[in-house]
Every structure is written in C-alpha cells, then in structure tokens.
Coordinates of C-alpha atoms in Angstrom, one line a residue:
X8 CA 0.0 0.0 0.0
X9 CA 1.4 3.4 -1.0
X10 CA 2.0 6.0 1.7
X11 CA -0.1 9.1 1.6
X12 CA 1.7 12.0 0.0
X13 CA 3.5 14.3 2.5
X14 CA 2.1 17.7 2.7
X15 CA 3.5 20.7 4.6
X16 CA 1.9 20.6 8.0
X17 CA 1.7 23.8 10.0
X18 CA 3.1 24.2 13.5
X19 CA -0.4 23.6 15.1
X20 CA -0.9 20.5 13.0
X21 CA 2.5 19.1 13.9
X22 CA 1.8 19.7 17.6
X23 CA -1.6 18.0 17.3
X24 CA 0.0 15.0 15.6
X25 CA 2.7 14.8 18.3
X26 CA 0.1 15.1 21.1
X27 CA -2.1 12.4 19.5
X28 CA 0.9 10.1 19.1
X29 CA 2.0 10.7 22.7
X30 CA -1.5 10.0 23.9
X31 CA -1.7 6.7 21.9
X32 CA 1.7 5.6 23.2
X33 CA 0.8 6.4 26.8
X34 CA -2.4 4.4 26.5
X35 CA -0.4 1.5 25.0
X36 CA 2.1 1.8 27.8
X37 CA -0.5 1.8 30.5
X38 CA -2.3 -1.1 28.9
X39 CA 0.8 -3.3 28.8
X40 CA 2.0 -2.2 32.2
X41 CA -1.4 -2.9 33.7
X42 CA -1.5 -6.3 32.2
X43 CA 2.0 -7.1 33.5
X44 CA 1.2 -5.6 37.0
X45 CA -1.9 -7.8 37.3
X46 CA 0.1 -10.9 36.3
X47 CA 3.0 -10.1 38.5
X48 CA 0.7 -9.1 41.4
X49 CA -1.0 -12.4 41.2
X50 CA 2.3 -14.3 41.2
X51 CA 3.5 -12.3 44.2
X52 CA 0.2 -12.8 46.0
X53 CA 0.6 -16.6 45.4
X54 CA 4.2 -16.5 46.7
X55 CA 3.1 -14.5 49.7
X56 CA 0.3 -17.0 50.4
X57 CA 2.7 -20.0 50.1
X58 CA 5.3 -18.4 52.3
X59 CA 2.7 -17.2 54.7
X60 CA 1.5 -20.8 55.2
X61 CA 5.1 -21.6 56.4
X62 CA 5.1 -18.6 58.7
X63 CA 7.3 -16.4 56.5
X64 CA 6.1 -12.9 55.8
X65 CA 6.4 -11.7 52.2
X66 CA 4.8 -8.7 50.8
X67 CA 6.4 -7.1 47.8
X68 CA 3.4 -5.8 45.8
X69 CA 5.3 -2.6 45.0
X70 CA 7.9 -4.7 43.3
X71 CA 5.2 -6.1 40.9
X72 CA 4.2 -2.6 39.9
X73 CA 7.7 -1.3 39.5
X74 CA 8.7 -4.4 37.4
X75 CA 5.5 -4.0 35.3
X76 CA 6.3 -0.4 34.6
X77 CA 9.9 -1.1 33.6
X78 CA 9.1 -4.2 31.6
X79 CA 6.1 -2.5 29.9
X80 CA 8.4 0.1 28.6
X81 CA 11.0 -2.5 27.5
X82 CA 8.2 -4.4 25.6
X83 CA 7.0 -1.2 23.8
X84 CA 10.5 -0.2 22.8
X85 CA 11.3 -3.7 21.5
X86 CA 8.0 -3.6 19.5
X87 CA 8.8 -0.1 18.1
X88 CA 12.1 -1.5 16.9
X89 CA 10.1 -4.3 15.1
X90 CA 12.2 -6.9 16.9
X91 CA 9.4 -9.6 16.7
X92 CA 8.6 -8.7 13.1
X93 CA 12.1 -9.5 11.9
X94 CA 11.6 -13.2 12.6
X95 CA 10.2 -15.0 9.6
X96 CA 6.6 -16.0 10.1
X97 CA 5.8 -19.7 10.2
X98 CA 2.3 -19.0 8.8
X99 CA 0.8 -20.7 11.9
X100 CA -0.5 -18.1 14.3
X101 CA 0.1 -20.2 17.4
X102 CA 3.7 -20.9 16.4
X103 CA 4.3 -17.2 15.7
X104 CA 3.0 -16.3 19.1
X105 CA 5.3 -18.8 20.8
X106 CA 8.3 -17.6 18.8
X107 CA 7.6 -14.0 19.7
X108 CA 7.0 -14.8 23.4
X109 CA 10.3 -16.8 23.5
X110 CA 12.2 -14.0 21.7
X111 CA 10.8 -11.3 24.0
X112 CA 11.3 -13.4 27.1
X113 CA 15.0 -13.7 26.2
X114 CA 15.4 -10.0 25.4
X115 CA 13.5 -9.0 28.6
X116 CA 15.7 -11.3 30.6
X117 CA 18.8 -9.6 29.1
X118 CA 17.4 -6.1 29.6
X119 CA 16.4 -6.9 33.2
X120 CA 19.8 -8.3 34.0
X121 CA 21.4 -5.1 32.6
X122 CA 19.0 -2.9 34.6
X123 CA 19.8 -4.8 37.8
X124 CA 23.5 -4.5 37.2
X125 CA 23.2 -0.8 36.5
X126 CA 21.1 -0.2 39.6
X127 CA 23.5 -2.4 41.7
X128 CA 26.5 -0.4 40.4
X129 CA 24.8 2.8 41.4
X130 CA 24.2 1.3 44.9
X131 CA 27.9 0.2 45.1
X132 CA 27.3 -3.5 44.5
X133 CA 29.6 -5.6 42.3
X134 CA 28.2 -7.4 39.2
X135 CA 28.8 -10.7 41.0
X136 CA 26.7 -9.7 44.0
X137 CA 23.9 -8.4 41.8
X138 CA 23.8 -11.7 39.8
X139 CA 23.9 -13.8 42.9
X140 CA 20.7 -12.1 44.1
X141 CA 19.0 -12.0 40.7
X142 CA 15.5 -13.5 40.6
X143 CA 15.9 -15.0 44.0
X144 CA 19.4 -16.1 43.7
X145 CA 19.1 -19.8 42.9
X146 CA 19.0 -21.4 39.5
X147 CA 15.5 -23.0 40.1
X148 CA 14.2 -19.5 41.0
X149 CA 15.8 -17.9 37.9
X150 CA 14.4 -20.7 35.6
X151 CA 10.9 -20.3 37.3
X152 CA 11.0 -16.6 36.7
X153 CA 11.9 -17.1 33.0
X154 CA 9.2 -19.7 32.5
X155 CA 6.6 -17.5 34.2
X156 CA 7.7 -14.5 32.1
X157 CA 7.2 -16.6 28.9
X158 CA 3.8 -17.8 30.1
X159 CA 2.8 -14.1 30.8
X160 CA 3.9 -13.1 27.3
X161 CA 2.1 -15.8 25.4
X162 CA -1.4 -14.3 26.0
X163 CA -0.1 -10.9 25.3
X164 CA 1.3 -11.8 21.9
X165 CA -1.7 -14.0 21.2
X166 CA -3.8 -10.9 21.7
X167 CA -1.5 -8.8 19.5
X168 CA -1.3 -11.3 16.7
X169 CA -5.1 -11.9 16.6
X170 CA -5.7 -8.2 16.6
X171 CA -3.3 -7.8 13.7
X172 CA -4.8 -10.7 11.8
X173 CA -8.5 -9.7 12.3
X174 CA -7.9 -5.9 12.4
X175 CA -7.8 -4.0 15.6
X176 CA -11.3 -2.6 15.3
X177 CA -12.9 -6.0 14.5
X178 CA -11.0 -7.8 17.3
X179 CA -11.8 -5.1 19.9
X180 CA -15.5 -5.4 18.9
X181 CA -15.4 -9.1 19.2
X182 CA -13.9 -8.9 22.7
X183 CA -15.6 -5.9 24.2
X184 CA -19.0 -5.4 22.6
X185 CA -22.1 -7.4 23.6
X186 CA -23.1 -9.6 20.7
X187 CA -25.0 -12.7 19.9
X188 CA -22.4 -15.4 19.3
X189 CA -23.2 -18.4 17.2
X190 CA -22.2 -21.5 19.0
X191 CA -21.3 -24.6 17.1
X192 CA -23.8 -27.4 17.7
X193 CA -22.6 -30.5 19.4
X194 CA -23.2 -33.7 17.6
X195 CA -26.1 -35.7 18.9
X196 CA -25.2 -38.8 20.8
X197 CA -27.1 -42.0 20.0

C-alpha cells in the first residue's frame, strides 16, 4: 500500500500529531504495564500465600508494579524496533505467538539483568553480587522466573497477533461489545 503524500503541516498540526501520538503511546504503555502488573501481582500474591503458610512474611506488591512499569516500557521499545517482526513468520499463528514470546522473554531477561547490574552499580554493588541475588538467587528460581515471564507473554502476543490478523477494530469489537455469538452445535449422541 502506498503511503499518503506528505504535505506541509503547519506548527499547530505538527503539535496535534505529536500530542495524538504521545497519547496513543501512553495508552499502550498503560495497557501493557497494567496487564503485567496484574500478572506479577497475582504471582507475588501466590508467593506470599505459600510463604505465609510456612510462617514467612512476604509482601512485595510494590515490586510487581515497579517491574511491570519497567518491563512494559521495554516491551514497547522492542516492539517499536520491530524486533518480533524481523523473525520469519511460520504461517501458523500459534507458532508465531510462541516464537515472539520466546524471543521477547530472552530479550527482557537480558534487559532486566542489565537494569539490575546498573542499579546495583549505582548502589555500590559488584556485578557478581547483583547476579547472585537475581530472581531469588538460585538457579531454580531464575528458571521459574523465565518460564513465568514466557507464560505471561504468550497471551499478550496472542492478543497482539489476533488483533493484527483480524484488524484492531474487529478484534476489539469481538472482545468488548455485547453480541450474539453463534455456537457450534454439538453432535447428537445416540
């Protein structure tokens, strides 16, 4: 599809375009961050419940929000860089979702480690000390964190891929507008 011809846009129009784009990006950021905050909050609630049953107090709900805000920005930046779109499509939507989720899980892990190392450095910690405490500090906890991140990203990318395949407006209408759905009839048993 050919791009619309560029016309000279006045200062007010340029400002309006920038405001509109900033608003759209803020809405996307809040949507992604809210989704991640709900997922991370549920995981921390579960961890707190399990530890609480053993008499160990654990309440780090602020951590869920902080991580969601950071990772939400990382996700949007990676999407703006078309990172997931550079991988050749398999033609199977489910496989494409899994590939993108795996790619983004890997990249988010790398970016999170880099963020932790930078914050640790600013707080006077060595890289070794930061990595020892990363994601709980033990290999099973690190692997569990990676698996959970992957599982959180699968529905996110399923949503994104379905919206792209069906069209954003059609997909939103299917999800959020009341409508009469046709249900497939079950075969009669004899």
